[in-house]
Coordinates of C-alpha atoms and ligand atoms in Angstrom, one line a residue:
M22 CA 0.0 0.1 0.1
T23 CA 1.4 3.4 -1.0
N24 CA 1.7 6.2 1.6
S25 CA 0.4 8.7 -0.2
F26 CA -0.5 11.0 2.6
D27 CA 0.7 14.3 1.1
S28 CA -2.5 15.0 -0.9
N29 CA -4.7 13.9 2.1
F30 CA -3.4 15.8 5.2
G31 CA -0.7 17.9 3.4
K32 CA 3.0 17.8 3.0
E33 CA 3.9 19.4 6.6
Y34 CA 1.8 16.6 8.4
T35 CA 3.7 13.9 6.4
K36 CA 6.7 15.3 7.4
S37 CA 5.9 15.2 11.0
L38 CA 4.9 11.4 11.0
P39 CA 7.2 9.3 13.3
T40 CA 8.1 5.6 12.7
L41 CA 6.1 3.2 14.9
G42 CA 9.4 2.2 16.5
N43 CA 9.9 5.8 17.6
V44 CA 6.7 6.1 19.0
I45 CA 7.0 2.9 21.0
G46 CA 10.3 4.2 22.4
D47 CA 8.5 7.5 23.4
V48 CA 5.6 5.7 25.2
I49 CA 7.9 3.5 27.2
S50 CA 10.0 6.5 28.3
F51 CA 6.8 8.6 29.0
F52 CA 5.7 5.8 31.5
G53 CA 9.1 6.4 33.2
H54 CA 11.2 3.7 31.8
K55 CA 14.7 3.7 30.4
K56 CA 14.9 -0.1 30.8
V57 CA 13.3 -3.1 29.2
Y58 CA 14.1 -6.7 30.0
G59 CA 14.2 -9.2 27.3
V60 CA 15.7 -11.7 25.0
G61 CA 16.1 -11.2 21.3
G62 CA 15.3 -13.2 18.1
D63 CA 14.7 -12.5 14.3
F64 CA 11.2 -11.2 14.8
A65 CA 12.3 -8.8 17.4
A66 CA 15.3 -7.6 15.7
N67 CA 13.7 -4.5 14.1
L68 CA 12.1 -3.5 17.5
I69 CA 15.6 -3.8 19.1
S70 CA 17.2 -1.7 16.4
A71 CA 14.3 1.0 16.8
L72 CA 14.6 1.0 20.6
E73 CA 18.3 0.6 21.6
D74 CA 19.2 4.2 21.3
K75 CA 16.5 5.5 23.5
I76 CA 16.2 2.4 25.9
E77 CA 18.3 0.2 27.7
I78 CA 17.5 -3.4 26.7
C79 CA 18.8 -5.7 29.6
P80 CA 19.4 -9.2 28.5
S81 CA 18.1 -11.8 30.7
S82 CA 19.1 -15.5 30.8
N83 CA 15.7 -16.7 29.4
E84 CA 12.4 -15.2 28.5
M85 CA 10.4 -16.2 31.7
H86 CA 13.4 -14.4 33.8
A87 CA 12.8 -11.3 31.6
G88 CA 9.2 -11.5 32.5
F89 CA 9.9 -11.9 36.1
S90 CA 12.3 -9.1 36.0
A91 CA 9.6 -6.8 34.3
C92 CA 7.4 -8.0 37.0
A93 CA 9.8 -6.6 39.7
Q94 CA 10.3 -3.5 37.8
A95 CA 6.6 -2.9 37.9
E96 CA 6.5 -3.5 41.7
I97 CA 9.2 -1.0 42.5
D98 CA 8.8 1.4 39.4
G99 CA 5.0 1.2 39.1
M100 CA 5.3 -0.3 35.5
G101 CA 7.4 -3.1 33.8
F102 CA 8.5 -3.7 30.2
C103 CA 9.5 -7.0 28.5
L104 CA 10.7 -7.7 25.1
T105 CA 10.8 -11.0 23.4
T106 CA 10.7 -12.7 19.8
Y107 CA 7.5 -14.3 18.3
M108 CA 5.9 -17.3 20.1
V109 CA 9.2 -19.3 21.2
G110 CA 10.0 -16.0 23.2
S111 CA 6.7 -14.9 24.2
L112 CA 5.2 -18.1 25.3
P113 CA 7.7 -18.7 28.0
C114 CA 6.5 -15.4 29.4
T115 CA 3.0 -16.6 30.1
S116 CA 4.1 -17.8 33.6
A117 CA 5.2 -14.1 34.6
A118 CA 2.2 -12.8 32.8
A119 CA 0.0 -14.9 35.2
L120 CA 2.1 -13.7 38.2
A121 CA 1.4 -10.1 37.0
M122 CA -2.3 -10.7 36.7
T123 CA -2.4 -12.2 40.1
E124 CA -0.2 -9.7 42.0
G125 CA -1.9 -6.8 40.1
L126 CA 1.3 -5.7 38.3
P127 CA 1.1 -3.4 35.1
V128 CA 3.6 -5.1 32.8
V129 CA 3.7 -4.8 29.1
F130 CA 4.7 -7.9 27.2
I131 CA 6.0 -6.8 23.9
S132 CA 6.8 -9.4 21.2
G133 CA 7.9 -9.4 17.8
A134 CA 5.6 -11.0 15.2
P135 CA 5.6 -11.9 11.4
A136 CA 5.4 -9.1 9.0
E137 CA 1.8 -8.4 7.6
S138 CA 3.0 -9.3 4.2
E139 CA 4.1 -12.6 5.7
V140 CA 0.8 -13.6 7.0
N141 CA -0.8 -15.8 4.2
D142 CA -0.8 -19.6 3.6
V143 CA 2.8 -20.3 4.2
A144 CA 3.7 -21.7 7.8
I145 CA 6.3 -19.6 9.4
H146 CA 9.0 -21.0 11.8
H147 CA 8.1 -20.6 15.5
T148 CA 4.4 -20.9 14.6
I149 CA 2.6 -23.8 16.3
H150 CA 1.6 -26.5 13.9
P151 CA 2.8 -30.0 12.8
N152 CA 3.9 -30.6 9.3
N153 CA 0.6 -32.2 8.3
S154 CA -1.3 -29.3 9.5
W155 CA -4.0 -28.1 6.9
K156 CA -3.7 -24.4 7.7
A157 CA -1.3 -21.8 9.0
Q158 CA -1.8 -20.2 12.4
Y159 CA -0.4 -17.0 13.5
D160 CA -2.4 -16.2 16.7
N161 CA -1.7 -18.8 19.3
A162 CA 0.2 -16.4 21.6
L163 CA -2.5 -13.7 21.3
E164 CA -5.0 -16.5 22.2
A165 CA -2.6 -17.9 25.1
F166 CA -2.2 -14.5 26.8
S167 CA -5.9 -13.6 26.2
A168 CA -6.9 -16.9 28.0
L169 CA -5.2 -15.5 31.0
G170 CA -7.9 -12.8 31.0
M171 CA -5.2 -10.1 29.6
Q172 CA -6.0 -7.5 27.2
V173 CA -3.9 -8.3 23.9
I174 CA -3.3 -6.8 20.5
R175 CA -1.5 -7.2 17.4
L176 CA -0.7 -3.7 16.2
Q177 CA -2.2 -2.9 12.6
G178 CA -0.6 -1.4 9.6
Q179 CA -2.0 1.2 7.1
R180 CA -5.3 -0.1 5.9
S181 CA -6.5 3.1 3.8
I182 CA -4.6 5.1 1.0
G183 CA -3.9 8.7 2.6
Q184 CA -4.6 7.7 6.0
P185 CA -1.5 6.7 8.1
N186 CA -1.7 3.9 10.4
T187 CA -2.8 4.3 13.9
A188 CA -0.5 1.6 15.5
G189 CA 1.4 4.3 17.7
E190 CA -1.9 5.2 19.2
Q191 CA -3.0 1.7 19.6
F192 CA 0.2 0.8 21.6
Y193 CA -0.2 4.0 23.7
Q194 CA -4.0 3.1 24.7
I195 CA -3.2 -0.4 25.6
V196 CA -0.1 0.7 27.7
A197 CA -2.1 3.5 29.4
N198 CA -4.7 0.8 30.2
A199 CA -2.2 -1.4 31.8
F200 CA -1.2 1.7 33.9
K201 CA -4.8 2.4 34.8
T202 CA -6.0 -1.1 35.7
K203 CA -2.7 -2.5 37.2
Q204 CA -3.0 -5.5 35.0
P205 CA -0.4 -6.8 32.2
V206 CA -1.1 -6.6 28.5
F207 CA 0.5 -8.4 25.6
I208 CA 1.2 -6.6 22.4
E209 CA 2.6 -8.2 19.2
V210 CA 4.3 -5.9 16.6
P211 CA 4.6 -7.1 13.2
R212 CA 8.3 -6.6 12.1
D213 CA 7.5 -4.8 8.8
Q214 CA 5.5 -2.1 10.8
V215 CA 8.4 -1.1 13.3
F216 CA 9.9 1.4 10.6
S217 CA 6.6 2.3 9.0
K218 CA 5.2 5.8 9.6
T219 CA 2.4 6.1 12.1
Q220 CA 0.2 9.1 13.2
P221 CA 2.0 11.4 15.6
L222 CA 0.9 11.4 19.3
K223 CA 0.5 14.4 21.6
L224 CA 1.3 12.7 25.0
P225 CA -0.2 14.0 28.2
C226 CA 1.9 16.4 30.0
S227 CA 2.7 13.8 32.9
I228 CA 1.7 10.5 33.8
N229 CA -0.6 11.7 36.4
S230 CA -2.9 13.0 33.4
V231 CA -3.1 9.6 31.9
C232 CA -6.2 9.0 33.8
C233 CA -9.5 10.7 33.1
G234 CA -8.7 11.8 36.7
S235 CA -12.1 12.3 37.8
N236 CA -13.8 10.0 40.6
V237 CA -17.4 9.3 39.5
L238 CA -18.1 7.5 42.7
G239 CA -20.1 9.8 44.9
G240 CA -20.9 9.8 48.7
T241 CA -17.3 10.8 49.9
E242 CA -18.8 13.1 52.4
L243 CA -21.0 10.7 54.0
I244 CA -18.5 7.9 54.3
A245 CA -15.9 10.3 55.8
N246 CA -18.7 11.5 58.2
K247 CA -19.1 7.9 59.4
I248 CA -15.7 7.3 59.9
I249 CA -15.3 10.6 61.8
N250 CA -18.3 9.7 64.1
E251 CA -16.6 6.2 64.8
L252 CA -13.2 7.8 65.6
N253 CA -15.0 10.3 68.0
Q254 CA -16.4 7.4 69.8
S255 CA -13.2 5.3 70.0
Q256 CA -10.3 5.2 72.4
K257 CA -8.0 2.9 70.6
P258 CA -8.5 2.9 66.7
M259 CA -6.2 1.2 64.2
L260 CA -5.6 1.4 60.6
Y261 CA -5.3 -2.1 58.9
L262 CA -3.5 -1.4 55.6
G263 CA -3.6 -3.9 52.4
D264 CA -1.5 -4.4 49.5
R265 CA -3.5 -2.2 47.1
L266 CA -1.6 0.7 48.5
K267 CA 1.6 -0.6 47.0
H268 CA 1.1 1.2 43.6
N269 CA -0.3 4.4 44.8
E270 CA 2.4 6.4 46.6
K271 CA 0.0 9.5 46.9
L272 CA -2.5 7.5 48.9
K273 CA 0.1 5.8 50.9
N274 CA 1.6 9.1 51.9
L275 CA -2.0 10.5 52.8
V276 CA -2.7 7.3 55.1
L277 CA 0.7 7.9 56.8
M278 CA 0.0 11.6 57.4
F279 CA -3.4 10.7 58.8
S280 CA -1.9 8.1 61.1
K281 CA 0.8 10.7 62.2
K282 CA -1.6 13.6 62.6
F283 CA -3.9 11.8 64.8
N284 CA -1.4 9.3 66.5
I285 CA -3.4 6.3 65.3
P286 CA -1.3 3.1 64.9
F287 CA -1.2 1.0 62.0
S288 CA -0.8 -2.6 61.1
T289 CA -0.6 -4.4 57.5
S290 CA -1.7 -7.4 55.9
W291 CA 0.9 -10.0 55.3
F292 CA 0.8 -9.2 51.6
A293 CA 1.4 -5.4 52.4
K294 CA 4.6 -6.4 54.1
G295 CA 7.8 -4.3 53.1
I296 CA 5.7 -1.2 51.9
F297 CA 5.9 0.3 55.4
D298 CA 8.6 0.9 58.1
E299 CA 8.1 -1.7 60.9
F300 CA 10.4 0.3 63.0
S301 CA 8.1 3.3 62.9
P302 CA 6.6 4.2 66.5
L303 CA 3.3 3.9 65.0
C304 CA 3.6 0.4 63.1
L305 CA 2.2 -2.6 64.8
G306 CA 3.6 -4.9 62.2
A307 CA 2.2 -7.2 59.6
Y308 CA -0.7 -9.1 61.1
N309 CA -2.2 -12.5 60.1
G310 CA -3.9 -14.0 63.1
V311 CA -2.4 -17.0 64.8
F312 CA 0.6 -16.9 62.5
T313 CA 1.7 -13.6 63.9
Q314 CA 4.4 -13.3 66.8
T315 CA 5.0 -9.6 67.0
S316 CA 4.3 -7.6 70.1
G317 CA 1.7 -5.7 68.3
K318 CA -0.4 -8.8 67.9
N319 CA -1.8 -8.6 71.6
Y320 CA -2.5 -4.9 71.2
I321 CA -4.5 -5.7 67.9
E322 CA -6.4 -8.4 69.4
S323 CA -7.2 -7.3 72.8
Q324 CA -7.0 -3.6 73.1
T325 CA -8.0 -1.9 69.6
D326 CA -11.6 -0.9 69.7
Y327 CA -12.1 0.3 66.2
V328 CA -10.6 -0.7 62.7
L329 CA -10.3 1.3 59.6
E330 CA -9.4 -1.1 56.9
V331 CA -7.8 0.4 53.8
A332 CA -7.1 -1.1 50.3
T333 CA -7.1 -4.8 51.2
S334 CA -8.2 -7.1 48.5
I335 CA -11.8 -7.5 47.3
L336 CA -11.8 -11.1 47.8
A337 CA -10.5 -12.7 51.0
Q338 CA -7.4 -14.7 50.1
D339 CA -6.5 -17.7 52.1
S340 CA -2.9 -17.1 53.1
N341 CA -3.7 -13.4 53.8
T342 CA -6.4 -14.2 56.2
A343 CA -4.7 -16.9 58.4
F344 CA -5.5 -19.7 56.0
G345 CA -9.1 -19.5 57.0
T346 CA -8.3 -20.7 60.5
G347 CA -10.7 -18.4 61.8
T348 CA -8.0 -16.7 63.9
H349 CA -7.6 -13.5 62.0
K350 CA -9.4 -11.1 64.4
I351 CA -9.5 -8.1 62.0
E352 CA -11.3 -10.1 59.4
A353 CA -14.3 -10.7 61.7
F354 CA -13.8 -7.4 63.9
S355 CA -17.2 -6.1 64.3
N356 CA -16.4 -2.3 64.9
K357 CA -14.7 -1.8 61.6
T358 CA -15.1 0.3 58.6
T359 CA -13.8 -1.2 55.3
L360 CA -12.4 1.1 52.5
K361 CA -11.4 -1.2 49.6
G362 CA -11.5 1.4 47.0
G363 CA -13.5 0.9 43.8
S364 CA -12.5 3.7 41.6
V365 CA -9.5 3.8 39.0
L366 CA -6.3 4.5 40.8
E367 CA -8.2 4.6 44.2
Q368 CA -9.4 8.1 43.4
D369 CA -12.2 7.6 45.9
L370 CA -10.0 6.8 48.6
L371 CA -7.8 9.8 48.0
E372 CA -10.9 11.9 48.3
I373 CA -11.9 10.3 51.6
F374 CA -8.4 10.6 53.2
E375 CA -8.0 14.3 51.9
K376 CA -11.3 15.0 53.8
L377 CA -10.4 13.0 56.9
L378 CA -7.2 15.0 57.1
Q379 CA -9.0 18.3 57.5
S380 CA -11.5 16.9 60.0
D381 CA -12.3 17.2 63.7
I382 CA -10.7 14.1 65.1
P383 CA -9.1 13.9 68.4
I384 CA -5.4 13.0 68.8
F385 CA -5.2 9.5 70.4
S386 CA -2.8 8.6 73.0
F387 CA -0.8 5.5 71.7
E388 CA 2.3 4.0 72.8
K389 CA 3.8 1.2 71.0
P390 CA 3.9 -1.9 73.0
T391 CA 7.4 -2.9 74.0
E392 CA 9.1 -5.6 71.8
N393 CA 9.3 -9.0 73.5
Q394 CA 12.9 -9.4 73.7
K395 CA 13.8 -12.8 72.2
Y396 CA 16.9 -14.6 73.4
I397 CA 19.0 -16.3 70.8
N398 CA 21.8 -18.5 71.9
Q399 CA 24.7 -17.3 69.8
E400 CA 26.1 -20.8 69.7
D401 CA 22.9 -22.5 68.6
E402 CA 23.0 -23.9 65.0
I403 CA 21.6 -21.5 62.6
D404 CA 18.3 -22.8 60.8
F405 CA 15.0 -21.5 59.8
N406 CA 13.9 -21.6 63.3
N407 CA 16.1 -18.8 64.4
L408 CA 17.0 -17.2 60.8
A409 CA 14.6 -14.3 61.0
D410 CA 15.3 -13.4 64.8
T411 CA 19.0 -13.4 63.8
L412 CA 18.5 -11.1 61.0
N413 CA 16.3 -8.8 63.0
E414 CA 19.2 -8.4 65.4
L415 CA 21.4 -7.7 62.5
Q416 CA 18.9 -5.1 61.2
G417 CA 18.1 -3.7 64.5
E418 CA 21.9 -2.6 64.8
D419 CA 22.2 -1.5 61.3
I420 CA 20.8 1.5 60.0
T421 CA 21.2 0.6 56.3
P422 CA 18.0 -0.9 55.4
Y423 CA 17.8 -4.6 54.0
V424 CA 15.6 -5.3 51.0
Y425 CA 14.6 -8.8 51.6
L426 CA 13.8 -11.2 48.6
P427 CA 12.5 -14.4 50.0
E428 CA 11.9 -17.3 47.6
V429 CA 8.9 -19.5 47.7
G430 CA 9.6 -22.5 49.9
N431 CA 10.4 -22.4 53.6
S432 CA 12.3 -19.0 53.0
Y433 CA 9.0 -17.3 52.2
F434 CA 7.2 -18.5 55.4
A435 CA 10.3 -17.7 57.6
S436 CA 10.4 -14.2 56.2
Y437 CA 7.2 -13.2 57.7
G438 CA 9.2 -13.2 61.1
L439 CA 11.5 -10.6 59.7
K440 CA 11.2 -6.9 60.9
V441 CA 11.7 -4.4 57.9
R442 CA 12.9 -1.1 57.8
Q443 CA 11.8 1.5 55.3
A444 CA 14.1 1.1 52.3
N445 CA 15.3 4.0 50.1
I446 CA 14.0 2.2 47.0
G447 CA 10.4 2.0 48.6
R448 CA 10.2 -1.7 49.2
S449 CA 12.0 -3.6 51.9
W450 CA 10.3 -7.2 51.3
L451 CA 9.5 -8.3 47.9
T452 CA 8.3 -11.6 46.4
N453 CA 5.1 -12.9 44.8
P454 CA 3.3 -13.7 47.9
W455 CA -0.2 -14.6 46.4
Y456 CA 0.8 -16.2 43.2
G457 CA 3.6 -18.2 45.1
A458 CA 5.7 -19.0 41.9
M459 CA 9.4 -20.5 42.7
G460 CA 11.8 -19.2 40.4
T461 CA 11.5 -15.4 40.9
A462 CA 13.9 -14.4 43.6
L463 CA 17.1 -13.9 41.3
P464 CA 15.3 -12.2 38.4
Y465 CA 13.5 -9.9 41.0
G466 CA 16.9 -9.6 42.9
R467 CA 18.7 -8.4 39.9
V468 CA 16.3 -5.6 39.2
I469 CA 16.4 -4.5 42.9
C470 CA 20.2 -4.3 42.8
Q471 CA 20.1 -2.2 39.7
K472 CA 17.6 0.1 41.4
I473 CA 19.6 0.4 44.6
K474 CA 22.6 1.3 42.7
E475 CA 20.6 3.9 40.7
M476 CA 19.5 5.3 44.2
G477 CA 23.1 5.7 45.6
N478 CA 23.6 2.3 47.1
K479 CA 21.8 3.1 50.3
D480 CA 20.0 -0.3 50.7
R481 CA 21.3 -3.8 50.6
A482 CA 19.7 -6.7 48.7
V483 CA 19.4 -9.9 50.7
I484 CA 18.0 -13.0 48.9
I485 CA 16.7 -15.9 51.0
I486 CA 16.4 -19.1 49.1
G487 CA 16.2 -22.8 49.2
D488 CA 18.6 -24.9 47.2
G489 CA 15.6 -26.2 45.2
G490 CA 14.7 -22.6 44.4
F491 CA 18.4 -21.5 43.7
H492 CA 18.8 -24.3 41.2
F493 CA 15.7 -23.3 39.3
Q494 CA 17.4 -20.0 38.4
L495 CA 21.0 -19.6 39.3
N496 CA 21.6 -18.9 35.6
E497 CA 20.5 -15.4 36.2
L498 CA 23.7 -14.8 38.4
I499 CA 25.6 -14.2 35.0
H500 CA 23.7 -10.9 34.9
F501 CA 24.5 -9.9 38.4
L502 CA 27.9 -10.4 37.5
K503 CA 27.8 -8.3 34.3
D504 CA 25.6 -5.6 36.0
N505 CA 28.3 -5.5 38.9
S506 CA 25.5 -5.8 41.7
Q507 CA 25.9 -6.1 45.2
V508 CA 24.0 -9.0 46.7
T509 CA 23.8 -11.3 49.6
I510 CA 22.2 -14.8 49.0
I511 CA 21.4 -16.6 52.1
Y512 CA 21.3 -20.3 50.7
M513 CA 19.3 -22.4 52.9
R514 CA 20.6 -25.9 51.9
N515 CA 18.6 -29.0 53.0
N516 CA 19.1 -31.1 49.8
I517 CA 15.4 -31.6 49.2
Y518 CA 12.2 -29.5 48.1
H519 CA 11.1 -29.4 51.6
L520 CA 8.0 -27.2 51.7
G521 CA 5.0 -29.4 50.5
K522 CA 7.1 -32.8 50.5
S523 CA 4.6 -35.5 51.5
S524 CA 6.9 -38.6 50.7
D525 CA 10.2 -39.6 50.1
A526 CA 9.6 -39.9 46.3
N527 CA 12.6 -39.2 44.1
I528 CA 10.8 -36.2 42.6
Y529 CA 11.4 -34.2 46.0
H530 CA 15.3 -34.7 45.8
C531 CA 16.3 -31.4 44.1
N532 CA 20.2 -31.4 45.2
D533 CA 23.0 -33.8 45.7
E534 CA 25.4 -34.1 48.7
K535 CA 28.3 -33.8 46.3
F536 CA 27.2 -30.3 45.0
N537 CA 29.6 -27.7 45.8
V538 CA 27.9 -24.3 45.8
H539 CA 31.1 -22.5 46.3
N540 CA 32.6 -23.6 43.1
I541 CA 29.7 -22.2 41.4
I542 CA 29.8 -18.8 43.2
Q543 CA 33.7 -18.8 42.4
A544 CA 32.6 -19.0 38.6
Y545 CA 30.7 -15.9 39.0
S546 CA 33.7 -14.0 40.8
G547 CA 31.6 -14.1 44.1
Y548 CA 32.5 -14.7 47.8
S549 CA 30.9 -17.6 49.7
T550 CA 31.1 -19.3 53.0
T551 CA 29.3 -21.9 54.9
C552 CA 27.9 -21.0 58.5
K553 CA 27.0 -23.4 61.3
T554 CA 26.1 -21.3 64.2
V555 CA 24.4 -18.0 64.9
S556 CA 27.5 -16.2 65.7
E557 CA 29.2 -17.5 62.6
F558 CA 26.2 -16.3 60.3
K559 CA 26.2 -13.0 61.9
S560 CA 29.9 -12.4 61.3
S561 CA 29.6 -13.7 57.7
F562 CA 26.6 -11.6 57.0
K563 CA 28.2 -8.4 58.2
T564 CA 31.2 -9.3 55.7
C565 CA 28.9 -10.2 52.8
I566 CA 26.6 -6.9 53.0
S567 CA 30.0 -4.7 52.9
R568 CA 31.5 -6.4 49.9
E569 CA 31.1 -5.8 46.3
G570 CA 29.5 -8.4 43.9
I571 CA 28.0 -11.6 44.6
N572 CA 28.0 -12.9 48.2
L573 CA 26.6 -16.2 49.3
I574 CA 26.2 -17.8 52.8
E575 CA 25.4 -21.5 52.8
V576 CA 23.2 -22.5 55.7
L577 CA 23.1 -26.2 56.2
A578 CA 19.3 -26.6 57.1
K579 CA 17.8 -29.7 58.5
P580 CA 14.5 -30.5 57.2
I581 CA 13.1 -31.5 60.6
E582 CA 10.2 -30.1 62.7
E583 CA 12.4 -28.5 65.5
K584 CA 14.2 -26.6 62.9
Q585 CA 11.3 -25.1 61.1
C586 CA 10.2 -21.5 61.6
N587 CA 7.0 -20.9 63.8
E588 CA 4.7 -20.1 60.8
L589 CA 5.4 -23.3 59.1
R590 CA 5.2 -25.5 62.3
L591 CA 1.6 -23.9 62.7
L592 CA 0.6 -24.4 59.2
N593 CA 1.6 -28.1 59.2
M594 CA -0.2 -28.5 62.6
Y595 CA -3.3 -27.1 61.2
I596 CA -3.2 -29.1 57.9
K597 CA -2.6 -32.2 60.1
S598 CA -5.5 -31.3 62.4
K599 CA -7.8 -30.9 59.3
N600 CA -6.7 -34.3 58.2
G601 CA -8.0 -35.8 61.6
N602 CA -4.5 -36.3 63.4
K603 CA -5.7 -36.5 67.0
Q604 CA -2.6 -34.9 68.6
A605 CA -2.6 -32.2 66.0
I606 CA -6.2 -31.4 66.8
E607 CA -5.4 -31.2 70.6
Q608 CA -2.5 -28.8 69.8
W609 CA -4.4 -26.6 67.6
N610 CA -7.1 -26.2 70.1
E611 CA -4.8 -25.3 72.8
I612 CA -3.2 -22.6 70.6
T613 CA -6.4 -21.1 69.3
E614 CA -8.7 -21.3 72.5
N615 CA -6.7 -18.7 74.5
Ligands
LIG729 C1 7.1 -22.7 39.6 C2 6.7 -23.5 41.0 N1 6.8 -24.8 40.9 C3 6.5 -25.7 42.1 C4 6.1 -25.0 43.1 C5 5.6 -25.9 44.5 N2 6.6 -25.6 45.4 C6 6.5 -24.8 46.5 S1 7.6 -24.7 47.6 C7 8.4 -26.1 46.8 C8 9.8 -26.7 47.4 C9 10.8 -25.6 47.8 O1 12.0 -26.1 47.9 P1 13.5 -25.4 48.3 O2 13.6 -24.4 47.2 O3 14.5 -26.5 48.2 O4 13.2 -24.8 49.7 P2 12.8 -25.7 50.9 O5 11.2 -25.4 51.1 O6 13.4 -26.8 51.1 O7 13.4 -24.8 52.0 C10 7.9 -26.4 45.7 C11 8.3 -27.5 44.6 C12 5.9 -23.5 43.2 N3 5.4 -22.9 44.1 N4 6.2 -23.0 42.1

């Protein structure tokens, strides 16, 4: 099709037309990003050429890792971008896309695709069909991502003489939608369209103007009045904060100002861990019923007389509500106002908190309950049962915030015992707590290390990971080396996939006694050591966080009951009691009755 736009819109307009590749670069930059994570391939080659001068395209060790890194980018920077080739490259990202859907992350998965002129009767390599197929199929990746519930699009070229294509605008609109809805999107870009001309965009003046902005939900005044009324009758109110605050810095700051102005303490859900400073005099820690051990627990359960719950999930999520054990006192709290937030970008909650901040509310007297001092014998073996307390001692003595990246497995559950500082990068505990995919800690850690460096090296990245989890993804270490990242990895070695293990079947054996992790770390020019006792661990940890590059501490964890963390012991007891185990039923009743 000819590009005879001149006679239609005039020469000046024609001269102003950018290429699609240029617009894609501008839109990615507009949403605040100079980085994309990906793996190349022939269908993505034109996209790479078009973007490489504007945007840093960070290579990942495979596409799933690129997708996970883009998820981490969305967690800390509000939006993530992933670039792959057609089908063989995009399909491995479906796991990361599912994670992004579940965790509410606006990640843009961009895939190269066959040229529009290539789409006809000929089967193209990387498409999915056997050699006896009767027809060519091109849309499997679009359908696969769409099946996850995501918005998907293949950008379209010019269709009408004189009318330039609207592919640039299509790209902007779907990316803006990801931003507004906090959901991932999938975009295929036909390779012949990358250098074709598209209609020019006039981008909004800032990211804050992307959304229509106005809150169409009414009743703010009435809701605020109800809360003011409740607060005026209360002596010991509390805020209970959910993870939907993680992508709304403005609302998060308003809520914190509100808490501070009226001296109202706050607690968070498990999934909102890492967003707030748990060392703050107003923070009662992350709460999850019987699984909580903080000193704040008693205050929450026996002293609080009114709860204002903010930005928690619409649907109750089992692991965030004490696994349905009925011990989550806030879930069933009778004197509670729940503000879930229904409007785009929580505009309704912003209005309510702006109003509350100006209202006539008493200043409450609150003093944080003193921390139960935990005694740790420094010569005890270090294991999951004392790991969190040991790290808490280290973090308590160190003003440099640690950014914990627990991998799914025992490490994930043990990490709920950690007390976190407010990190300079905005998050001090980061994983995929709800989706629970193993294989993310290193692709996430890589992004966090880059971010820490960009922000002046004021935090320390600490990955806690089982041996099964480490072996899932250790090829990503090459990028820590290339990026010259500073990281400490706590390698909890028990030679099996322990969490969820239900027999001695071979499938649970993820490691071998003969495996030497130090040789691997040496290959990545890193430092490593093995620690047996708490005191050895503490001294090695201090060395690791002060060294450049990759650092690893091997902990020889024992997969036995006494060495498990409290959260896991309870969970296992609960599961056993549900399965009719008499001793477990008795133990469970004893714990939950008081
Ligand atoms: C992608 C993925 N595969 C499988 C699982 C199920 N799973 C959860 S924890 C776990 C074992 C973890 O073992 P390891 O990393 O060695 O840590 P440990 O629990 O032994 O400390 C498995 C297989 C999962 N959550 N995600």
